Each structure stands twice: as C-alpha cells, then as structure tokens.
C-alpha cells in the first residue's frame, strides 16, 4: 500500500507517539523541579536527615533522574502507575473506575452536544443573518459565557431543588443499573453540553459559510436543490475537516476539563480525583493523571487529523 | 426582429428586464445601482443567442435571470421573464426550484470550481435529473454515459466514477455540459464556458458544445466576452454594455456589418500595429540551458531552455498552461533556483537564489502579475504602493517621493487624485496600471509580464498593451511577456519563444516564428486561435495535425 493516505496517517500516529513521550518527559521533569521530594513529603518537615536518606534509598530516589524516569515510564507502559502516597493504594486500580466514570459522562454529553451543535450550525447557516441565526448564536454564546459552576448551580436549583426531576448529587457506584446511572449524570451532562455547544456550533456555522461562497454551491442551487439540501449535501462535506477539529478539541475538554463540573455534582471522576490529590501534594497520582489527560488530548487530536485526511477526496483518490 | 418569428416556437421572452443591486461603497451610505436597464430579448426553441460584452455589461446577470437567480444581492426589480409561456418571476421560490435543473440548466465558466470536490462526477451529473424525478437512476446514468460519448470524453463508461480533481479542466467543462444536458432541459445558459481554458483545449470544447446543441435541439444563451468564439456557435448575437442593449442581430450582420460604433470596436479589438525591432548585437539577459523542477521531483518543468532578451525589446513566451512559461519567469527572478544552467545579466552570471542576489540585481528585474488585485496590499493607498520601490531602492522619501509618484501616475494615464485611493476602489484595468507604475518606479531593465492582460476585458487589455508599448519607447525597458494569447503576441512581441511541455520548440524573431512552415505544435497553437469568421471552427478542427495536450 503506497497510498498517500496510509503514509500520512502513519506519520500522524508516529508524531503523536513522539509527542506523548515528550510530554511524559515534561511531566516527570516538572515534578522533579518542585522543592522537596516524595521522601520529604512523606516524613514531613521534622524528619531527620538520616531517616530521609533511608527512605530515599528505599524508594530509589537516590538514583539519577533519568534512570528514575525510565523506571517510571517502564511502569506506565506495563500498566503500573505506581502507588499513591497519601493512601498507599495502587494508582492504576483506583484510576480505572474513575476513568470509566469520566468517559461515561463525557460520552453522554458528547452524544447530545455534537449532533446538536452541528444541526444548530446547519440551521444557522440556512437562516443566516435572520432572527433564527441570531437567536441560536446568542443563546449558544450566552451558555458558553456563563461560568460552568453558575450553569451547574442553576441546573441544580431548578431540576434538583425546585422540581426534583434529577438528583443534585451524581452519586454512582459499581453495579448501578444503567438507567439510574444515566439519570444520575443527567445534570452534569447537561451542564457540560451547554459549555461546549457554542464553540462547535459557531465553528460549524463559520466553516460552512466559508464554503457557501464556492461556485459548486451555486451549481447546486441552480439544479433546483432546496436551501437545506444545498447546505447538507454540498457545503457540509467540504467543511468537515475544520468541524471535526473543533469537535475533537471539545471532546478532549469533556474528558480533561470537567474538574469544576465533577466537583459541583460530587461525581467520582478523574477531575475530582486529580483535585483531591493535588491538595494532598500526591505527586505520583498527579503524574499519572497528567499523563492520561495528555494521552487523551493527543489521541483525539490525531483522530481529528486522520479524519481530515480521510475526508479529503484528493488524498483518498489520488490522480 | 422578434416580430418575424412564429409565436409558437418561442421559448424565452424577456421583456423590459430591470435588475438592481445594493452596493456598499467604503465610507459612503449604501445605495442602489441598476445593473440591467430594461433589456428585452426573445429566443426560439433550439436556437442559440450569444450575449456579449465586457465585464459589468450584465450578460451573466441576464442569463441567470432566466432561472430566476441573482448572484449575491442582485434583485430582479422589473419586467417579465416568460419561459414556456408563463412568467417565471411570479412563481416564487418553489417555482424557481422546479424549473432550475429541469427546464433551464447552467454551465459555469470554471467547471473546475463548479463541481463539488467531495462527490463523484456521476452523482453530480445525474443529481438534477433525480431531484426532479424525470428519470430513474439507471436511466439517468445511461443517458449521462451517452452524453459523455457524444462530447467525446475519454472512457465514457467510467469517467463518472472519478472525482473532479482527477479530470482535466477541458474534460470537466465537457462533463458540465453533459450535466446540463442530462436532465433534457429546454434551455441551457452557457456562462463563458471556454474562457478559462487554453486555446488548444477551447476549440475541442467549443466543437463538442456545438455538436451537442445541434443534436439535442436545446436552446442556449451563450455568454462570452469573445466575439470570435460566440460567432462560431450562435445564430444571433446581442451586444450589451453597462447593462444596456447596444445591438442585436444575426451573427453574420454583427461581425461583418456592425451598425454601432461599440460593436465595431469589439470586432476590431486586436489590431495593434507593432513593427518588429531587429535584435541588437548583445543581449543584456541570457538564459542558458536552464533546467528546473519543483521540490525534489524528478519531473522537470523546464528542460534545457535558452533564450536571450535584448535591451528595450519584447520577448513573448507562449504556450498552454503547464508548458513552463511562468516557471521560466520564476527561474529568471530567482524564485525557483534552476538545477542546471545559468542566467547572465549584463555579462555576469546572476546568483541562482533570490536570497543571494544584491539589491541592485533585484531592482533591475521587476514583475507584473495576472491578478493585479491580489498583487497589491489592499490596505495601502496607490501612493504608498507606487512609492514603496522608490523608498526601497533609491531611498527617496517625503515630498520628493510624492512628486515621483505623481509623475508615474501621469505616465500610466491616471490623475494625481488616484494617489490616495485604495486598490478596492479601482477598476481591473486601473489596478493593472498601478502595478505597471510600481514596476517602473524601480527603473528596471526588464519587466516580466505574466499574463498581465488575461484577466481583463478585450478593450481594457488593448489599452494596457498600448500603454506598455508606449512606456517601452519612453523608458527603453525590455519585456518578457508571458501569455497564452497569440493575438496579444502579435501586437507586442519582437521575438517569440513557443514553449511546449517545458521545452522551447520554436524561437526567433516574430516574423520568422509566425511564418510557415510550422512545426506541429506551433501550427496547433496558431490554428486554435478563434477567428471572427463563420465556419472557422469546422475548418480548424478538420485541418488539425495533432491533438491538444489538455485532453
């Protein structure tokens, strides 16, 4: 297979892996620059130099930094993220459940937000510069402009306190029935949807408007296609690359940037976990979560790049 | 004229059509302008009416009005458009949608831009037919393949599976004609369908369109600014200017006995007399055995090219797109360093790379481009644009600079008042004049003109050519004139280099190059230039010795 698509996709994936390695170095180096080390943190200010030295020996901290990095990286690659200092628990096991929770929430928010944003974008283009367009843009911008915690509390006030449709605290546990679980996350998912909606909708609108100037759109209009068919069949397929890009950025945000929403709804996800351990200065956990977030971010962006490559007929069907 | 026609055969009857648009001039209140002033026309079934005029004449606007379509903010504000016995302007949006792509189809100027890059050709060709439900998909595809055959497209059975970027420009233009014919309309609007093509390709497409019109008995509005082209396909010709009718008559009458002065000007547009100058003894710029390629590609865009340019003279480089004309200019200016060969200037070799050339060498070689509007910074005034080389090369500033700018504006026959204008406020011809003034400001020995008149209307282009010749006399500047238009070449060149696929196939003094016997390619090029002669097309197609590269 010498198709340019295969080559480009392989390039992107290789670049992504390289980037992830670079990020892992940065994360590791960042935690090294911080004053004090794990031994100091465990034993506290009053530790004697001897006990510190002993513990460092025990934890392998007296090895040179690059060796410790490779040791850490080797562990990560084999699924061993280390042990949390504060609780002594295995990080990989405690992250697993929380990562799943975060992905579950992000998935449902995305399932609603992405199609909704694109459809609203299409409608905005169809009625561009009219009141429908302005209403959609206005509402979407407003929902983005409000801080997440504000939207969260407004939702809690109305749907949990006043009308009591959904729970205000999103408790989930293992073995919870699917329906209950979805009901539990309804409010945080809505809050997240409102936060990411405008960005995607405005990008869809802008990207499509951009191609609406093209001669082929005029051709389609002169075939007698209805305004909406022109947008859907002729404009949208050519605007897909920038739309996918912004969708992926927002999906990444749904996974990586949910800290505030998770805290408001006391949802046991990655964000909560991260915040808890930042306050405890639990460096191994922060490292592990940082690396996972970076991996999510980079892979979603690679997917966006690949989708843009595959969506381009010039690359898919070379001359 | 219309009175003599049998009413039953009438397909399109446009009465007192008035079209307006709102313009938003910078710094002024928006105002209404009238694009088409009460124009009337009639078209019988199966006949071809040519609409001709310069840009802004309203020909496309009138053509599109037959589909009830207005580009941008264009509005039909008066008159009637009677198609098949009913006024379509009364049908509303739904009515327009039902007739578009069914009764009336459209063929755009640039098929390359008018096809959706994301869909296969066949899907686009049959789209209108399926939309209006006049045939099943299988029937429509069969019809399309038959049309591909009729329009002599290669591989008619499979070309529909291709994407637009996989097909050449001339072929796309024919596929677009097939697309228009596929839904078996009563009328096709051809909007400059061959203008964007090379002459050698244009002739094929033109012949294909003409045959298709004859065999399918479809009526057509054929819009173009090229009278010689429209003379080949039309039964009648309508000349338009500034949205008004100038003259309407049979094709023979319009090109042989024009009654209006403006029509006469259009008919005789390309007649500039330019006596050839004999080459001097020593060229000031010599291109010796230059070979060049883009990137690390093994496909050589220039192959062993050698030409000489003499002081104060014009070397015209002709050839179709992809022949390496512009690449030659890029190699001379150092934008594309040659892989082999040298460019000598005043007896010494020029550095290959632009970055290695001293300022003085840069000053001596200036360029003018095809697209004047994108070659200027839209946020700078004309004064700043023309003054920039004065500052950059000579360090002239302040009042002295303004004086020189005024002199230069005078040279290009534009008043001093233009100094404070922005490019967007100028017409196409004026923009190109400003670009000429900018290149002259550097007092160069050579100006490379890359298709400088191709984007202009014939009469405006003519003015630019005359100006260039005059300036050459005054400033004794040499031109390297790149063009695909042989009429332009005859008007301006002293010597000619004909390029074909990266090689110079014929080179010498103008009189020598344009005198038989010709090599096969020069013959093709010369015989492809449309002549204002009824029946020229058939004669030219018959007399061809080789097929054009664009197909």
PDB file of N, CA and C in Angstrom, chain A residues 126 214-227 233-235 237-238 313-319, chain B residues 64 67 69 71 97 100-101 104 106 113-120 124 127-128 131-132 163 165-166 176 179:
ATOM      1  N   UNK A 126     -28.619  28.033   7.271  1.00  0.00           N
ATOM      2  CA  UNK A 126     -29.813  28.074   6.415  1.00  0.00           C
ATOM      3  C   UNK A 126     -30.535  29.420   6.564  1.00  0.00           C
ATOM      4  N   UNK A 214     -18.564  29.111  -2.513  1.00  0.00           N
ATOM      5  CA  UNK A 214     -17.958  28.391  -3.631  1.00  0.00           C
ATOM      6  C   UNK A 214     -18.891  28.296  -4.827  1.00  0.00           C
ATOM      7  N   UNK A 215     -18.255  28.146  -5.985  1.00  0.00           N
ATOM      8  CA  UNK A 215     -19.031  28.029  -7.226  1.00  0.00           C
ATOM      9  C   UNK A 215     -19.902  26.780  -7.214  1.00  0.00           C
ATOM     10  N   UNK A 216     -19.429  25.702  -6.551  1.00  0.00           N
ATOM     11  CA  UNK A 216     -20.235  24.477  -6.604  1.00  0.00           C
ATOM     12  C   UNK A 216     -21.515  24.595  -5.794  1.00  0.00           C
ATOM     13  N   UNK A 217     -21.540  25.512  -4.850  1.00  0.00           N
ATOM     14  CA  UNK A 217     -22.786  25.743  -4.128  1.00  0.00           C
ATOM     15  C   UNK A 217     -23.796  26.416  -5.051  1.00  0.00           C
ATOM     16  N   UNK A 218     -23.301  27.337  -5.867  1.00  0.00           N
ATOM     17  CA  UNK A 218     -24.175  27.964  -6.855  1.00  0.00           C
ATOM     18  C   UNK A 218     -24.693  26.921  -7.840  1.00  0.00           C
ATOM     19  N   UNK A 219     -23.797  26.032  -8.273  1.00  0.00           N
ATOM     20  CA  UNK A 219     -24.210  24.965  -9.184  1.00  0.00           C
ATOM     21  C   UNK A 219     -25.374  24.181  -8.578  1.00  0.00           C
ATOM     22  N   UNK A 220     -25.232  23.851  -7.292  1.00  0.00           N
ATOM     23  CA  UNK A 220     -26.275  23.068  -6.626  1.00  0.00           C
ATOM     24  C   UNK A 220     -27.578  23.860  -6.562  1.00  0.00           C
ATOM     25  N   UNK A 221     -27.476  25.144  -6.265  1.00  0.00           N
ATOM     26  CA  UNK A 221     -28.691  25.967  -6.207  1.00  0.00           C
ATOM     27  C   UNK A 221     -29.360  26.008  -7.582  1.00  0.00           C
ATOM     28  N   UNK A 222     -28.531  26.062  -8.620  1.00  0.00           N
ATOM     29  CA  UNK A 222     -29.088  26.155  -9.975  1.00  0.00           C
ATOM     30  C   UNK A 222     -29.612  24.817 -10.480  1.00  0.00           C
ATOM     31  N   UNK A 223     -29.385  23.746  -9.704  1.00  0.00           N
ATOM     32  CA  UNK A 223     -30.019  22.475 -10.049  1.00  0.00           C
ATOM     33  C   UNK A 223     -31.414  22.399  -9.455  1.00  0.00           C
ATOM     34  N   UNK A 224     -31.741  23.370  -8.615  1.00  0.00           N
ATOM     35  CA  UNK A 224     -33.056  23.380  -8.006  1.00  0.00           C
ATOM     36  C   UNK A 224     -33.108  22.714  -6.649  1.00  0.00           C
ATOM     37  N   UNK A 225     -31.953  22.443  -6.044  1.00  0.00           N
ATOM     38  CA  UNK A 225     -31.962  21.846  -4.707  1.00  0.00           C
ATOM     39  C   UNK A 225     -32.493  22.856  -3.694  1.00  0.00           C
ATOM     40  N   UNK A 226     -33.150  22.359  -2.669  1.00  0.00           N
ATOM     41  CA  UNK A 226     -33.649  23.264  -1.638  1.00  0.00           C
ATOM     42  C   UNK A 226     -32.471  23.776  -0.828  1.00  0.00           C
ATOM     43  N   UNK A 227     -32.700  24.914  -0.174  1.00  0.00           N
ATOM     44  CA  UNK A 227     -31.611  25.562   0.547  1.00  0.00           C
ATOM     45  C   UNK A 227     -30.946  24.601   1.525  1.00  0.00           C
ATOM     46  N   UNK A 233     -25.834  18.569   1.518  1.00  0.00           N
ATOM     47  CA  UNK A 233     -25.171  17.688   0.553  1.00  0.00           C
ATOM     48  C   UNK A 233     -23.919  18.302  -0.061  1.00  0.00           C
ATOM     49  N   UNK A 234     -23.922  19.615  -0.245  1.00  0.00           N
ATOM     50  CA  UNK A 234     -22.808  20.204  -0.991  1.00  0.00           C
ATOM     51  C   UNK A 234     -21.850  21.039  -0.149  1.00  0.00           C
ATOM     52  N   UNK A 235     -22.383  21.722   0.860  1.00  0.00           N
ATOM     53  CA  UNK A 235     -21.481  22.562   1.656  1.00  0.00           C
ATOM     54  C   UNK A 235     -20.846  21.764   2.795  1.00  0.00           C
ATOM     55  N   UNK A 237     -20.079  18.516   3.421  1.00  0.00           N
ATOM     56  CA  UNK A 237     -18.958  17.576   3.219  1.00  0.00           C
ATOM     57  C   UNK A 237     -17.624  18.279   2.995  1.00  0.00           C
ATOM     58  N   UNK A 238     -17.676  19.517   2.507  1.00  0.00           N
ATOM     59  CA  UNK A 238     -16.422  20.227   2.270  1.00  0.00           C
ATOM     60  C   UNK A 238     -15.976  21.047   3.465  1.00  0.00           C
ATOM     61  N   UNK A 313     -11.000  14.131  -0.575  1.00  0.00           N
ATOM     62  CA  UNK A 313     -11.039  13.205  -1.718  1.00  0.00           C
ATOM     63  C   UNK A 313      -9.737  13.228  -2.520  1.00  0.00           C
ATOM     64  N   UNK A 314      -9.011  14.349  -2.488  1.00  0.00           N
ATOM     65  CA  UNK A 314      -7.759  14.416  -3.235  1.00  0.00           C
ATOM     66  C   UNK A 314      -6.735  13.430  -2.678  1.00  0.00           C
ATOM     67  N   UNK A 315      -6.796  13.193  -1.369  1.00  0.00           N
ATOM     68  CA  UNK A 315      -5.856  12.250  -0.774  1.00  0.00           C
ATOM     69  C   UNK A 315      -6.369  10.823  -0.875  1.00  0.00           C
ATOM     70  N   UNK A 316      -7.706  10.694  -0.747  1.00  0.00           N
ATOM     71  CA  UNK A 316      -8.283   9.350  -0.807  1.00  0.00           C
ATOM     72  C   UNK A 316      -8.193   8.780  -2.218  1.00  0.00           C
ATOM     73  N   UNK A 317      -8.385   9.638  -3.202  1.00  0.00           N
ATOM     74  CA  UNK A 317      -8.370   9.179  -4.592  1.00  0.00           C
ATOM     75  C   UNK A 317      -7.338   9.962  -5.374  1.00  0.00           C
ATOM     76  N   UNK A 318      -6.054   9.611  -5.232  1.00  0.00           N
ATOM     77  CA  UNK A 318      -5.040  10.367  -5.957  1.00  0.00           C
ATOM     78  C   UNK A 318      -5.234  10.193  -7.465  1.00  0.00           C
ATOM     79  N   UNK A 319      -4.638  11.115  -8.197  1.00  0.00           N
ATOM     80  CA  UNK A 319      -4.829  11.161  -9.660  1.00  0.00           C
ATOM     81  C   UNK A 319      -4.538   9.840 -10.346  1.00  0.00           C
TER      82      UNK A 319
ATOM     83  N   UNK B  64     -28.663  34.523 -15.956  1.00  0.00           N
ATOM     84  CA  UNK B  64     -29.158  33.861 -14.743  1.00  0.00           C
ATOM     85  C   UNK B  64     -30.606  34.242 -14.440  1.00  0.00           C
ATOM     86  N   UNK B  67     -33.290  31.849 -14.957  1.00  0.00           N
ATOM     87  CA  UNK B  67     -33.517  30.813 -13.949  1.00  0.00           C
ATOM     88  C   UNK B  67     -34.026  31.440 -12.660  1.00  0.00           C
ATOM     89  N   UNK B  69     -32.475  33.583 -10.900  1.00  0.00           N
ATOM     90  CA  UNK B  69     -31.378  33.565  -9.930  1.00  0.00           C
ATOM     91  C   UNK B  69     -30.617  34.880  -9.982  1.00  0.00           C
ATOM     92  N   UNK B  71     -27.079  36.589  -8.393  1.00  0.00           N
ATOM     93  CA  UNK B  71     -25.865  36.360  -7.601  1.00  0.00           C
ATOM     94  C   UNK B  71     -25.734  37.423  -6.528  1.00  0.00           C
ATOM     95  N   UNK B  97     -37.353  26.699  -8.055  1.00  0.00           N
ATOM     96  CA  UNK B  97     -36.686  25.430  -7.802  1.00  0.00           C
ATOM     97  C   UNK B  97     -37.142  24.357  -8.777  1.00  0.00           C
ATOM     98  N   UNK B 100     -35.348  25.209 -12.253  1.00  0.00           N
ATOM     99  CA  UNK B 100     -33.892  25.093 -12.270  1.00  0.00           C
ATOM    100  C   UNK B 100     -33.493  23.632 -12.349  1.00  0.00           C
ATOM    101  N   UNK B 101     -32.593  23.344 -13.280  1.00  0.00           N
ATOM    102  CA  UNK B 101     -32.127  21.970 -13.394  1.00  0.00           C
ATOM    103  C   UNK B 101     -33.095  21.079 -14.138  1.00  0.00           C
ATOM    104  N   UNK B 104     -34.345  24.785 -17.313  1.00  0.00           N
ATOM    105  CA  UNK B 104     -33.155  25.566 -17.640  1.00  0.00           C
ATOM    106  C   UNK B 104     -31.969  25.029 -16.845  1.00  0.00           C
ATOM    107  N   UNK B 106     -27.480  25.252 -16.286  1.00  0.00           N
ATOM    108  CA  UNK B 106     -26.436  26.260 -16.304  1.00  0.00           C
ATOM    109  C   UNK B 106     -25.069  25.604 -16.455  1.00  0.00           C
ATOM    110  N   UNK B 113     -14.198  24.717 -10.599  1.00  0.00           N
ATOM    111  CA  UNK B 113     -14.711  25.238  -9.329  1.00  0.00           C
ATOM    112  C   UNK B 113     -16.183  24.900  -9.149  1.00  0.00           C
ATOM    113  N   UNK B 114     -16.878  24.635 -10.254  1.00  0.00           N
ATOM    114  CA  UNK B 114     -18.325  24.449 -10.171  1.00  0.00           C
ATOM    115  C   UNK B 114     -18.715  23.013  -9.830  1.00  0.00           C
ATOM    116  N   UNK B 115     -17.759  22.097  -9.889  1.00  0.00           N
ATOM    117  CA  UNK B 115     -18.044  20.738  -9.422  1.00  0.00           C
ATOM    118  C   UNK B 115     -17.654  20.631  -7.960  1.00  0.00           C
ATOM    119  N   UNK B 116     -18.482  19.923  -7.198  1.00  0.00           N
ATOM    120  CA  UNK B 116     -18.196  19.733  -5.784  1.00  0.00           C
ATOM    121  C   UNK B 116     -17.050  18.734  -5.627  1.00  0.00           C
ATOM    122  N   UNK B 117     -15.928  19.161  -5.007  1.00  0.00           N
ATOM    123  CA  UNK B 117     -14.769  18.265  -4.916  1.00  0.00           C
ATOM    124  C   UNK B 117     -15.037  17.009  -4.090  1.00  0.00           C
ATOM    125  N   UNK B 118     -16.119  16.999  -3.312  1.00  0.00           N
ATOM    126  CA  UNK B 118     -16.345  15.881  -2.404  1.00  0.00           C
ATOM    127  C   UNK B 118     -17.171  14.747  -3.017  1.00  0.00           C
ATOM    128  N   UNK B 119     -17.742  14.960  -4.191  1.00  0.00           N
ATOM    129  CA  UNK B 119     -18.602  13.925  -4.764  1.00  0.00           C
ATOM    130  C   UNK B 119     -18.091  13.452  -6.125  1.00  0.00           C
ATOM    131  N   UNK B 120     -18.426  12.208  -6.462  1.00  0.00           N
ATOM    132  CA  UNK B 120     -18.043  11.673  -7.766  1.00  0.00           C
ATOM    133  C   UNK B 120     -18.830  12.382  -8.863  1.00  0.00           C
ATOM    134  N   UNK B 124     -23.009  13.892  -9.414  1.00  0.00           N
ATOM    135  CA  UNK B 124     -23.349  15.287  -9.647  1.00  0.00           C
ATOM    136  C   UNK B 124     -24.060  15.470 -10.978  1.00  0.00           C
ATOM    137  N   UNK B 127     -27.683  14.352 -10.614  1.00  0.00           N
ATOM    138  CA  UNK B 127     -28.374  14.862  -9.419  1.00  0.00           C
ATOM    139  C   UNK B 127     -29.674  15.608  -9.763  1.00  0.00           C
ATOM    140  N   UNK B 128     -29.576  16.525 -10.731  1.00  0.00           N
ATOM    141  CA  UNK B 128     -30.761  17.330 -11.062  1.00  0.00           C
ATOM    142  C   UNK B 128     -31.863  16.451 -11.646  1.00  0.00           C
ATOM    143  N   UNK B 131     -33.439  14.592  -8.825  1.00  0.00           N
ATOM    144  CA  UNK B 131     -34.154  15.513  -7.942  1.00  0.00           C
ATOM    145  C   UNK B 131     -35.542  15.824  -8.498  1.00  0.00           C
ATOM    146  N   UNK B 132     -35.584  16.048  -9.812  1.00  0.00           N
ATOM    147  CA  UNK B 132     -36.855  16.425 -10.411  1.00  0.00           C
ATOM    148  C   UNK B 132     -37.672  15.202 -10.838  1.00  0.00           C
ATOM    149  N   UNK B 163     -13.436  11.612  -9.378  1.00  0.00           N
ATOM    150  CA  UNK B 163     -13.687  12.854  -8.656  1.00  0.00           C
ATOM    151  C   UNK B 163     -13.205  14.018  -9.526  1.00  0.00           C
ATOM    152  N   UNK B 165     -11.119  16.383  -9.207  1.00  0.00           N
ATOM    153  CA  UNK B 165      -9.691  16.694  -9.290  1.00  0.00           C
ATOM    154  C   UNK B 165      -8.928  15.680 -10.143  1.00  0.00           C
ATOM    155  N   UNK B 166      -9.591  14.572 -10.503  1.00  0.00           N
ATOM    156  CA  UNK B 166      -8.895  13.547 -11.287  1.00  0.00           C
ATOM    157  C   UNK B 166      -9.068  13.754 -12.789  1.00  0.00           C
ATOM    158  N   UNK B 176     -19.493  19.093 -17.491  1.00  0.00           N
ATOM    159  CA  UNK B 176     -20.502  20.044 -17.019  1.00  0.00           C
ATOM    160  C   UNK B 176     -21.577  20.251 -18.091  1.00  0.00           C
ATOM    161  N   UNK B 179     -23.740  17.420 -17.853  1.00  0.00           N
ATOM    162  CA  UNK B 179     -24.594  17.554 -16.671  1.00  0.00           C
ATOM    163  C   UNK B 179     -25.811  18.422 -17.001  1.00  0.00           C
TER     164      UNK B 179
END
